[in-house]
Amino acid sequence: MMNLKITHLQKGEGIRMKKNAGSVALTVAGAVLCAVFSFLLVCNVTIIVKGTLHPETPPTVLGVAPMVVLSGSMSGTAADHIEVGDLIFTTKPDTEALQVGDVVAFKDGNVGVPHRIVAVTADESGKKQFITKGDANNTEDPAIYPDSVIGVYRGRIPKLGDFALFLQKPLGMAVFIGIPVCTFVIGDVIRRRKQAQHSDEETARLREELERLKAASGSGAAPQ
């Protein structure tokens, strides 16, 4: 009888350990998601604040400036082509190292334009200039000076630009960042309460089982 009771206890302990492992995995997954959403929120707020305070330069996060492509001037089949709706990334340019073939972003009014350098020239005074052109355009852009270059193209995520623009709006921030974070927090509170309740129930069952074992042991004792 005692061996049977102990076996039942061991099985119960195994089930409890499996449930605890599942809870740990769920907690880790939730923490990772929360970290990702929090990082997106910080990046988004940083971009908005920097863009408001310094509208003359593209806002950066960790030295990288994300830009949303609104025109198809760099559309094509080249390895570094850029399409409408893409989210592109640029870094601070080293204008001395720029050469023909590089894709750079330069200011055209209040808009950043990513075009390819097709020639490196000099003005009448000998000052360095860049001639740029969109891959899909038929004509070259007016010459620009190195200080007009605001970034060097490093890569893109296709069609993520529209999503990025939506994220900067209050509704977008609430839907894709605020709600998931709140959901995780609420879910974690509920999970902890259930875990505590389950622990109390398990403790009560173990006490009952011990009482039954003691009773069984006492009833099987030899009379004096």
PDB file of N, CA and C in Angstrom, residues 92-177:
ATOM      1  N   LYS A  92      25.840  57.558 -41.574  1.00  0.00           N
ATOM      2  CA  LYS A  92      26.564  58.816 -41.794  1.00  0.00           C
ATOM      3  C   LYS A  92      27.598  58.633 -42.899  1.00  0.00           C
ATOM      4  N   PRO A  93      27.636  59.545 -43.877  1.00  0.00           N
ATOM      5  CA  PRO A  93      28.528  59.354 -45.024  1.00  0.00           C
ATOM      6  C   PRO A  93      29.963  59.823 -44.760  1.00  0.00           C
ATOM      7  N   ASP A  94      30.894  59.106 -45.344  1.00  0.00           N
ATOM      8  CA  ASP A  94      32.272  59.580 -45.447  1.00  0.00           C
ATOM      9  C   ASP A  94      32.412  60.088 -46.873  1.00  0.00           C
ATOM     10  N   THR A  95      32.191  61.377 -47.062  1.00  0.00           N
ATOM     11  CA  THR A  95      32.111  61.934 -48.420  1.00  0.00           C
ATOM     12  C   THR A  95      33.411  61.783 -49.199  1.00  0.00           C
ATOM     13  N   GLU A  96      34.518  61.628 -48.500  1.00  0.00           N
ATOM     14  CA  GLU A  96      35.788  61.444 -49.210  1.00  0.00           C
ATOM     15  C   GLU A  96      35.879  60.059 -49.845  1.00  0.00           C
ATOM     16  N   ALA A  97      35.148  59.105 -49.273  1.00  0.00           N
ATOM     17  CA  ALA A  97      35.218  57.729 -49.781  1.00  0.00           C
ATOM     18  C   ALA A  97      34.130  57.411 -50.796  1.00  0.00           C
ATOM     19  N   LEU A  98      33.175  58.318 -51.004  1.00  0.00           N
ATOM     20  CA  LEU A  98      32.093  58.063 -51.943  1.00  0.00           C
ATOM     21  C   LEU A  98      32.621  58.008 -53.369  1.00  0.00           C
ATOM     22  N   GLN A  99      32.014  57.119 -54.158  1.00  0.00           N
ATOM     23  CA  GLN A  99      32.451  56.962 -55.537  1.00  0.00           C
ATOM     24  C   GLN A  99      31.272  56.626 -56.437  1.00  0.00           C
ATOM     25  N   VAL A 100      31.542  56.604 -57.741  1.00  0.00           N
ATOM     26  CA  VAL A 100      30.495  56.300 -58.718  1.00  0.00           C
ATOM     27  C   VAL A 100      29.915  54.914 -58.418  1.00  0.00           C
ATOM     28  N   GLY A 101      28.590  54.832 -58.432  1.00  0.00           N
ATOM     29  CA  GLY A 101      27.902  53.572 -58.151  1.00  0.00           C
ATOM     30  C   GLY A 101      27.290  53.518 -56.770  1.00  0.00           C
ATOM     31  N   ASP A 102      27.793  54.345 -55.847  1.00  0.00           N
ATOM     32  CA  ASP A 102      27.224  54.371 -54.498  1.00  0.00           C
ATOM     33  C   ASP A 102      25.839  55.018 -54.516  1.00  0.00           C
ATOM     34  N   VAL A 103      24.948  54.493 -53.698  1.00  0.00           N
ATOM     35  CA  VAL A 103      23.626  55.094 -53.540  1.00  0.00           C
ATOM     36  C   VAL A 103      23.661  55.954 -52.275  1.00  0.00           C
ATOM     37  N   VAL A 104      23.353  57.224 -52.438  1.00  0.00           N
ATOM     38  CA  VAL A 104      23.391  58.156 -51.310  1.00  0.00           C
ATOM     39  C   VAL A 104      22.046  58.856 -51.174  1.00  0.00           C
ATOM     40  N   ALA A 105      21.791  59.351 -49.983  1.00  0.00           N
ATOM     41  CA  ALA A 105      20.591  60.162 -49.739  1.00  0.00           C
ATOM     42  C   ALA A 105      21.032  61.608 -49.579  1.00  0.00           C
ATOM     43  N   PHE A 106      20.333  62.509 -50.254  1.00  0.00           N
ATOM     44  CA  PHE A 106      20.637  63.926 -50.132  1.00  0.00           C
ATOM     45  C   PHE A 106      19.350  64.711 -49.938  1.00  0.00           C
ATOM     46  N   LYS A 107      19.491  65.913 -49.392  1.00  0.00           N
ATOM     47  CA  LYS A 107      18.319  66.735 -49.107  1.00  0.00           C
ATOM     48  C   LYS A 107      17.853  67.461 -50.362  1.00  0.00           C
ATOM     49  N   ASP A 108      16.572  67.357 -50.629  1.00  0.00           N
ATOM     50  CA  ASP A 108      15.926  68.133 -51.690  1.00  0.00           C
ATOM     51  C   ASP A 108      14.755  68.849 -51.031  1.00  0.00           C
ATOM     52  N   GLY A 109      15.019  70.064 -50.533  1.00  0.00           N
ATOM     53  CA  GLY A 109      14.019  70.747 -49.725  1.00  0.00           C
ATOM     54  C   GLY A 109      13.936  70.086 -48.369  1.00  0.00           C
ATOM     55  N   ASN A 110      12.743  69.607 -47.995  1.00  0.00           N
ATOM     56  CA  ASN A 110      12.560  68.904 -46.726  1.00  0.00           C
ATOM     57  C   ASN A 110      12.494  67.393 -46.898  1.00  0.00           C
ATOM     58  N   VAL A 111      12.866  66.921 -48.077  1.00  0.00           N
ATOM     59  CA  VAL A 111      12.747  65.495 -48.392  1.00  0.00           C
ATOM     60  C   VAL A 111      14.128  64.897 -48.628  1.00  0.00           C
ATOM     61  N   GLY A 112      14.362  63.700 -48.098  1.00  0.00           N
ATOM     62  CA  GLY A 112      15.587  62.976 -48.383  1.00  0.00           C
ATOM     63  C   GLY A 112      15.411  62.139 -49.638  1.00  0.00           C
ATOM     64  N   VAL A 113      16.317  62.250 -50.577  1.00  0.00           N
ATOM     65  CA  VAL A 113      16.211  61.552 -51.860  1.00  0.00           C
ATOM     66  C   VAL A 113      17.359  60.548 -51.993  1.00  0.00           C
ATOM     67  N   PRO A 114      17.065  59.254 -52.156  1.00  0.00           N
ATOM     68  CA  PRO A 114      18.119  58.269 -52.375  1.00  0.00           C
ATOM     69  C   PRO A 114      18.349  58.048 -53.882  1.00  0.00           C
ATOM     70  N   HIS A 115      19.481  58.477 -54.389  1.00  0.00           N
ATOM     71  CA  HIS A 115      19.843  58.291 -55.791  1.00  0.00           C
ATOM     72  C   HIS A 115      21.270  57.794 -55.892  1.00  0.00           C
ATOM     73  N   ARG A 116      21.617  57.318 -57.080  1.00  0.00           N
ATOM     74  CA  ARG A 116      22.944  56.752 -57.297  1.00  0.00           C
ATOM     75  C   ARG A 116      23.913  57.804 -57.842  1.00  0.00           C
ATOM     76  N   ILE A 117      25.140  57.770 -57.362  1.00  0.00           N
ATOM     77  CA  ILE A 117      26.178  58.658 -57.892  1.00  0.00           C
ATOM     78  C   ILE A 117      26.620  58.130 -59.266  1.00  0.00           C
ATOM     79  N   VAL A 118      26.511  58.983 -60.287  1.00  0.00           N
ATOM     80  CA  VAL A 118      26.908  58.577 -61.634  1.00  0.00           C
ATOM     81  C   VAL A 118      28.181  59.292 -62.088  1.00  0.00           C
ATOM     82  N   ALA A 119      28.594  60.317 -61.346  1.00  0.00           N
ATOM     83  CA  ALA A 119      29.826  61.023 -61.691  1.00  0.00           C
ATOM     84  C   ALA A 119      30.300  61.840 -60.501  1.00  0.00           C
ATOM     85  N   VAL A 120      31.615  61.962 -60.384  1.00  0.00           N
ATOM     86  CA  VAL A 120      32.227  62.826 -59.368  1.00  0.00           C
ATOM     87  C   VAL A 120      32.978  63.925 -60.124  1.00  0.00           C
ATOM     88  N   THR A 121      32.558  65.166 -59.924  1.00  0.00           N
ATOM     89  CA  THR A 121      33.125  66.281 -60.682  1.00  0.00           C
ATOM     90  C   THR A 121      33.569  67.392 -59.730  1.00  0.00           C
ATOM     91  N   ALA A 122      33.858  68.550 -60.287  1.00  0.00           N
ATOM     92  CA  ALA A 122      34.232  69.721 -59.497  1.00  0.00           C
ATOM     93  C   ALA A 122      33.622  70.956 -60.140  1.00  0.00           C
ATOM     94  N   ASP A 123      33.321  71.960 -59.318  1.00  0.00           N
ATOM     95  CA  ASP A 123      32.773  73.194 -59.869  1.00  0.00           C
ATOM     96  C   ASP A 123      33.913  74.071 -60.394  1.00  0.00           C
ATOM     97  N   GLU A 124      33.599  75.290 -60.772  1.00  0.00           N
ATOM     98  CA  GLU A 124      34.593  76.173 -61.370  1.00  0.00           C
ATOM     99  C   GLU A 124      35.737  76.508 -60.417  1.00  0.00           C
ATOM    100  N   SER A 125      35.432  76.486 -59.117  1.00  0.00           N
ATOM    101  CA  SER A 125      36.475  76.787 -58.133  1.00  0.00           C
ATOM    102  C   SER A 125      37.262  75.549 -57.716  1.00  0.00           C
ATOM    103  N   GLY A 126      36.877  74.396 -58.284  1.00  0.00           N
ATOM    104  CA  GLY A 126      37.577  73.157 -57.967  1.00  0.00           C
ATOM    105  C   GLY A 126      36.980  72.387 -56.807  1.00  0.00           C
ATOM    106  N   LYS A 127      35.860  72.867 -56.286  1.00  0.00           N
ATOM    107  CA  LYS A 127      35.233  72.184 -55.156  1.00  0.00           C
ATOM    108  C   LYS A 127      34.509  70.930 -55.641  1.00  0.00           C
ATOM    109  N   LYS A 128      34.644  69.861 -54.886  1.00  0.00           N
ATOM    110  CA  LYS A 128      34.088  68.560 -55.252  1.00  0.00           C
ATOM    111  C   LYS A 128      32.573  68.589 -55.328  1.00  0.00           C
ATOM    112  N   GLN A 129      32.038  67.889 -56.343  1.00  0.00           N
ATOM    113  CA  GLN A 129      30.597  67.763 -56.515  1.00  0.00           C
ATOM    114  C   GLN A 129      30.250  66.323 -56.903  1.00  0.00           C
ATOM    115  N   PHE A 130      29.000  65.964 -56.647  1.00  0.00           N
ATOM    116  CA  PHE A 130      28.493  64.660 -57.064  1.00  0.00           C
ATOM    117  C   PHE A 130      27.333  64.862 -58.033  1.00  0.00           C
ATOM    118  N   ILE A 131      27.326  64.069 -59.085  1.00  0.00           N
ATOM    119  CA  ILE A 131      26.186  64.025 -60.007  1.00  0.00           C
ATOM    120  C   ILE A 131      25.433  62.738 -59.700  1.00  0.00           C
ATOM    121  N   THR A 132      24.159  62.865 -59.377  1.00  0.00           N
ATOM    122  CA  THR A 132      23.349  61.698 -59.031  1.00  0.00           C
ATOM    123  C   THR A 132      22.209  61.524 -60.023  1.00  0.00           C
ATOM    124  N   LYS A 133      21.642  60.331 -59.991  1.00  0.00           N
ATOM    125  CA  LYS A 133      20.526  60.024 -60.903  1.00  0.00           C
ATOM    126  C   LYS A 133      19.768  58.826 -60.351  1.00  0.00           C
ATOM    127  N   GLY A 134      18.457  58.904 -60.430  1.00  0.00           N
ATOM    128  CA  GLY A 134      17.640  57.750 -60.084  1.00  0.00           C
ATOM    129  C   GLY A 134      17.735  56.701 -61.173  1.00  0.00           C
ATOM    130  N   ASP A 135      17.832  55.435 -60.815  1.00  0.00           N
ATOM    131  CA  ASP A 135      17.971  54.373 -61.821  1.00  0.00           C
ATOM    132  C   ASP A 135      16.826  54.367 -62.818  1.00  0.00           C
ATOM    133  N   ALA A 136      15.640  54.749 -62.372  1.00  0.00           N
ATOM    134  CA  ALA A 136      14.469  54.727 -63.251  1.00  0.00           C
ATOM    135  C   ALA A 136      14.229  56.072 -63.946  1.00  0.00           C
ATOM    136  N   ASN A 137      15.057  57.065 -63.648  1.00  0.00           N
ATOM    137  CA  ASN A 137      14.889  58.393 -64.267  1.00  0.00           C
ATOM    138  C   ASN A 137      15.663  58.491 -65.573  1.00  0.00           C
ATOM    139  N   ASN A 138      15.204  59.396 -66.434  1.00  0.00           N
ATOM    140  CA  ASN A 138      15.862  59.598 -67.723  1.00  0.00           C
ATOM    141  C   ASN A 138      16.917  60.702 -67.673  1.00  0.00           C
ATOM    142  N   THR A 139      16.857  61.533 -66.659  1.00  0.00           N
ATOM    143  CA  THR A 139      17.786  62.658 -66.563  1.00  0.00           C
ATOM    144  C   THR A 139      18.522  62.648 -65.237  1.00  0.00           C
ATOM    145  N   GLU A 140      19.682  63.282 -65.252  1.00  0.00           N
ATOM    146  CA  GLU A 140      20.478  63.394 -64.037  1.00  0.00           C
ATOM    147  C   GLU A 140      19.959  64.520 -63.144  1.00  0.00           C
ATOM    148  N   ASP A 141      20.314  64.443 -61.858  1.00  0.00           N
ATOM    149  CA  ASP A 141      19.945  65.497 -60.919  1.00  0.00           C
ATOM    150  C   ASP A 141      20.961  66.635 -61.020  1.00  0.00           C
ATOM    151  N   PRO A 142      20.587  67.818 -60.555  1.00  0.00           N
ATOM    152  CA  PRO A 142      21.576  68.899 -60.451  1.00  0.00           C
ATOM    153  C   PRO A 142      22.724  68.480 -59.534  1.00  0.00           C
ATOM    154  N   ALA A 143      23.917  68.971 -59.802  1.00  0.00           N
ATOM    155  CA  ALA A 143      25.085  68.616 -58.994  1.00  0.00           C
ATOM    156  C   ALA A 143      24.880  69.017 -57.535  1.00  0.00           C
ATOM    157  N   ILE A 144      25.397  68.203 -56.640  1.00  0.00           N
ATOM    158  CA  ILE A 144      25.303  68.497 -55.209  1.00  0.00           C
ATOM    159  C   ILE A 144      26.708  68.482 -54.603  1.00  0.00           C
ATOM    160  N   TYR A 145      26.866  69.240 -53.551  1.00  0.00           N
ATOM    161  CA  TYR A 145      28.134  69.272 -52.838  1.00  0.00           C
ATOM    162  C   TYR A 145      28.143  68.212 -51.738  1.00  0.00           C
ATOM    163  N   PRO A 146      29.311  67.815 -51.267  1.00  0.00           N
ATOM    164  CA  PRO A 146      29.390  66.775 -50.225  1.00  0.00           C
ATOM    165  C   PRO A 146      28.568  67.063 -48.987  1.00  0.00           C
ATOM    166  N   ASP A 147      28.457  68.341 -48.592  1.00  0.00           N
ATOM    167  CA  ASP A 147      27.698  68.633 -47.375  1.00  0.00           C
ATOM    168  C   ASP A 147      26.192  68.469 -47.562  1.00  0.00           C
ATOM    169  N   SER A 148      25.760  68.229 -48.803  1.00  0.00           N
ATOM    170  CA  SER A 148      24.335  67.973 -49.052  1.00  0.00           C
ATOM    171  C   SER A 148      23.988  66.497 -48.880  1.00  0.00           C
ATOM    172  N   VAL A 149      25.014  65.648 -48.843  1.00  0.00           N
ATOM    173  CA  VAL A 149      24.791  64.208 -48.678  1.00  0.00           C
ATOM    174  C   VAL A 149      24.521  63.924 -47.198  1.00  0.00           C
ATOM    175  N   ILE A 150      23.382  63.305 -46.916  1.00  0.00           N
ATOM    176  CA  ILE A 150      22.985  63.065 -45.520  1.00  0.00           C
ATOM    177  C   ILE A 150      23.075  61.596 -45.124  1.00  0.00           C
ATOM    178  N   GLY A 151      23.338  60.732 -46.070  1.00  0.00           N
ATOM    179  CA  GLY A 151      23.426  59.317 -45.716  1.00  0.00           C
ATOM    180  C   GLY A 151      23.886  58.454 -46.867  1.00  0.00           C
ATOM    181  N   VAL A 152      24.455  57.304 -46.515  1.00  0.00           N
ATOM    182  CA  VAL A 152      24.855  56.301 -47.504  1.00  0.00           C
ATOM    183  C   VAL A 152      23.934  55.097 -47.352  1.00  0.00           C
ATOM    184  N   TYR A 153      23.382  54.635 -48.447  1.00  0.00           N
ATOM    185  CA  TYR A 153      22.441  53.517 -48.430  1.00  0.00           C
ATOM    186  C   TYR A 153      23.134  52.235 -47.973  1.00  0.00           C
ATOM    187  N   ARG A 154      22.486  51.523 -47.021  1.00  0.00           N
ATOM    188  CA  ARG A 154      23.050  50.274 -46.501  1.00  0.00           C
ATOM    189  C   ARG A 154      22.158  49.060 -46.710  1.00  0.00           C
ATOM    190  N   GLY A 155      20.877  49.285 -46.904  1.00  0.00           N
ATOM    191  CA  GLY A 155      19.987  48.147 -47.090  1.00  0.00           C
ATOM    192  C   GLY A 155      18.538  48.563 -47.001  1.00  0.00           C
ATOM    193  N   ARG A 156      17.646  47.607 -47.207  1.00  0.00           N
ATOM    194  CA  ARG A 156      16.216  47.906 -47.191  1.00  0.00           C
ATOM    195  C   ARG A 156      15.421  46.706 -46.710  1.00  0.00           C
ATOM    196  N   ILE A 157      14.213  46.984 -46.257  1.00  0.00           N
ATOM    197  CA  ILE A 157      13.226  45.945 -45.973  1.00  0.00           C
ATOM    198  C   ILE A 157      12.038  46.236 -46.878  1.00  0.00           C
ATOM    199  N   PRO A 158      11.795  45.382 -47.861  1.00  0.00           N
ATOM    200  CA  PRO A 158      10.733  45.658 -48.837  1.00  0.00           C
ATOM    201  C   PRO A 158       9.365  45.868 -48.196  1.00  0.00           C
ATOM    202  N   LYS A 159       8.690  46.911 -48.639  1.00  0.00           N
ATOM    203  CA  LYS A 159       7.290  47.194 -48.299  1.00  0.00           C
ATOM    204  C   LYS A 159       7.029  47.438 -46.813  1.00  0.00           C
ATOM    205  N   LEU A 160       8.072  47.684 -46.045  1.00  0.00           N
ATOM    206  CA  LEU A 160       7.866  47.946 -44.617  1.00  0.00           C
ATOM    207  C   LEU A 160       7.687  49.433 -44.332  1.00  0.00           C
ATOM    208  N   GLY A 161       7.877  50.258 -45.348  1.00  0.00           N
ATOM    209  CA  GLY A 161       7.787  51.701 -45.144  1.00  0.00           C
ATOM    210  C   GLY A 161       6.406  52.167 -44.728  1.00  0.00           C
ATOM    211  N   ASP A 162       5.369  51.647 -45.386  1.00  0.00           N
ATOM    212  CA  ASP A 162       4.003  52.049 -45.035  1.00  0.00           C
ATOM    213  C   ASP A 162       3.678  51.662 -43.596  1.00  0.00           C
ATOM    214  N   PHE A 163       4.152  50.487 -43.207  1.00  0.00           N
ATOM    215  CA  PHE A 163       3.939  50.034 -41.830  1.00  0.00           C
ATOM    216  C   PHE A 163       4.660  50.954 -40.858  1.00  0.00           C
ATOM    217  N   ALA A 164       5.878  51.373 -41.214  1.00  0.00           N
ATOM    218  CA  ALA A 164       6.652  52.268 -40.357  1.00  0.00           C
ATOM    219  C   ALA A 164       5.954  53.615 -40.197  1.00  0.00           C
ATOM    220  N   LEU A 165       5.379  54.113 -41.274  1.00  0.00           N
ATOM    221  CA  LEU A 165       4.647  55.380 -41.192  1.00  0.00           C
ATOM    222  C   LEU A 165       3.426  55.246 -40.287  1.00  0.00           C
ATOM    223  N   PHE A 166       2.730  54.130 -40.405  1.00  0.00           N
ATOM    224  CA  PHE A 166       1.556  53.907 -39.567  1.00  0.00           C
ATOM    225  C   PHE A 166       1.952  53.814 -38.094  1.00  0.00           C
ATOM    226  N   LEU A 167       3.136  53.216 -37.821  1.00  0.00           N
ATOM    227  CA  LEU A 167       3.596  53.085 -36.445  1.00  0.00           C
ATOM    228  C   LEU A 167       3.825  54.435 -35.784  1.00  0.00           C
ATOM    229  N   GLN A 168       4.132  55.465 -36.574  1.00  0.00           N
ATOM    230  CA  GLN A 168       4.408  56.777 -36.016  1.00  0.00           C
ATOM    231  C   GLN A 168       3.137  57.543 -35.655  1.00  0.00           C
ATOM    232  N   LYS A 169       2.002  57.015 -36.066  1.00  0.00           N
ATOM    233  CA  LYS A 169       0.734  57.636 -35.726  1.00  0.00           C
ATOM    234  C   LYS A 169       0.243  57.083 -34.387  1.00  0.00           C
ATOM    235  N   PRO A 170      -0.520  57.863 -33.632  1.00  0.00           N
ATOM    236  CA  PRO A 170      -0.990  57.391 -32.315  1.00  0.00           C
ATOM    237  C   PRO A 170      -1.727  56.054 -32.385  1.00  0.00           C
ATOM    238  N   LEU A 171      -2.578  55.891 -33.391  1.00  0.00           N
ATOM    239  CA  LEU A 171      -3.321  54.633 -33.505  1.00  0.00           C
ATOM    240  C   LEU A 171      -2.376  53.473 -33.758  1.00  0.00           C
ATOM    241  N   GLY A 172      -1.388  53.696 -34.624  1.00  0.00           N
ATOM    242  CA  GLY A 172      -0.431  52.634 -34.922  1.00  0.00           C
ATOM    243  C   GLY A 172       0.368  52.237 -33.697  1.00  0.00           C
ATOM    244  N   MET A 173       0.799  53.218 -32.918  1.00  0.00           N
ATOM    245  CA  MET A 173       1.559  52.924 -31.706  1.00  0.00           C
ATOM    246  C   MET A 173       0.712  52.144 -30.716  1.00  0.00           C
ATOM    247  N   ALA A 174      -0.565  52.497 -30.627  1.00  0.00           N
ATOM    248  CA  ALA A 174      -1.453  51.811 -29.687  1.00  0.00           C
ATOM    249  C   ALA A 174      -1.724  50.375 -30.126  1.00  0.00           C
ATOM    250  N   VAL A 175      -1.963  50.198 -31.419  1.00  0.00           N
ATOM    251  CA  VAL A 175      -2.338  48.874 -31.929  1.00  0.00           C
ATOM    252  C   VAL A 175      -1.173  47.901 -31.907  1.00  0.00           C
ATOM    253  N   PHE A 176      -0.032  48.318 -32.424  1.00  0.00           N
ATOM    254  CA  PHE A 176       1.077  47.384 -32.624  1.00  0.00           C
ATOM    255  C   PHE A 176       2.108  47.377 -31.505  1.00  0.00           C
ATOM    256  N   ILE A 177       2.032  48.314 -30.564  1.00  0.00           N
ATOM    257  CA  ILE A 177       2.995  48.314 -29.467  1.00  0.00           C
ATOM    258  C   ILE A 177       2.277  48.336 -28.118  1.00  0.00           C
TER     259      ILE A 177
END
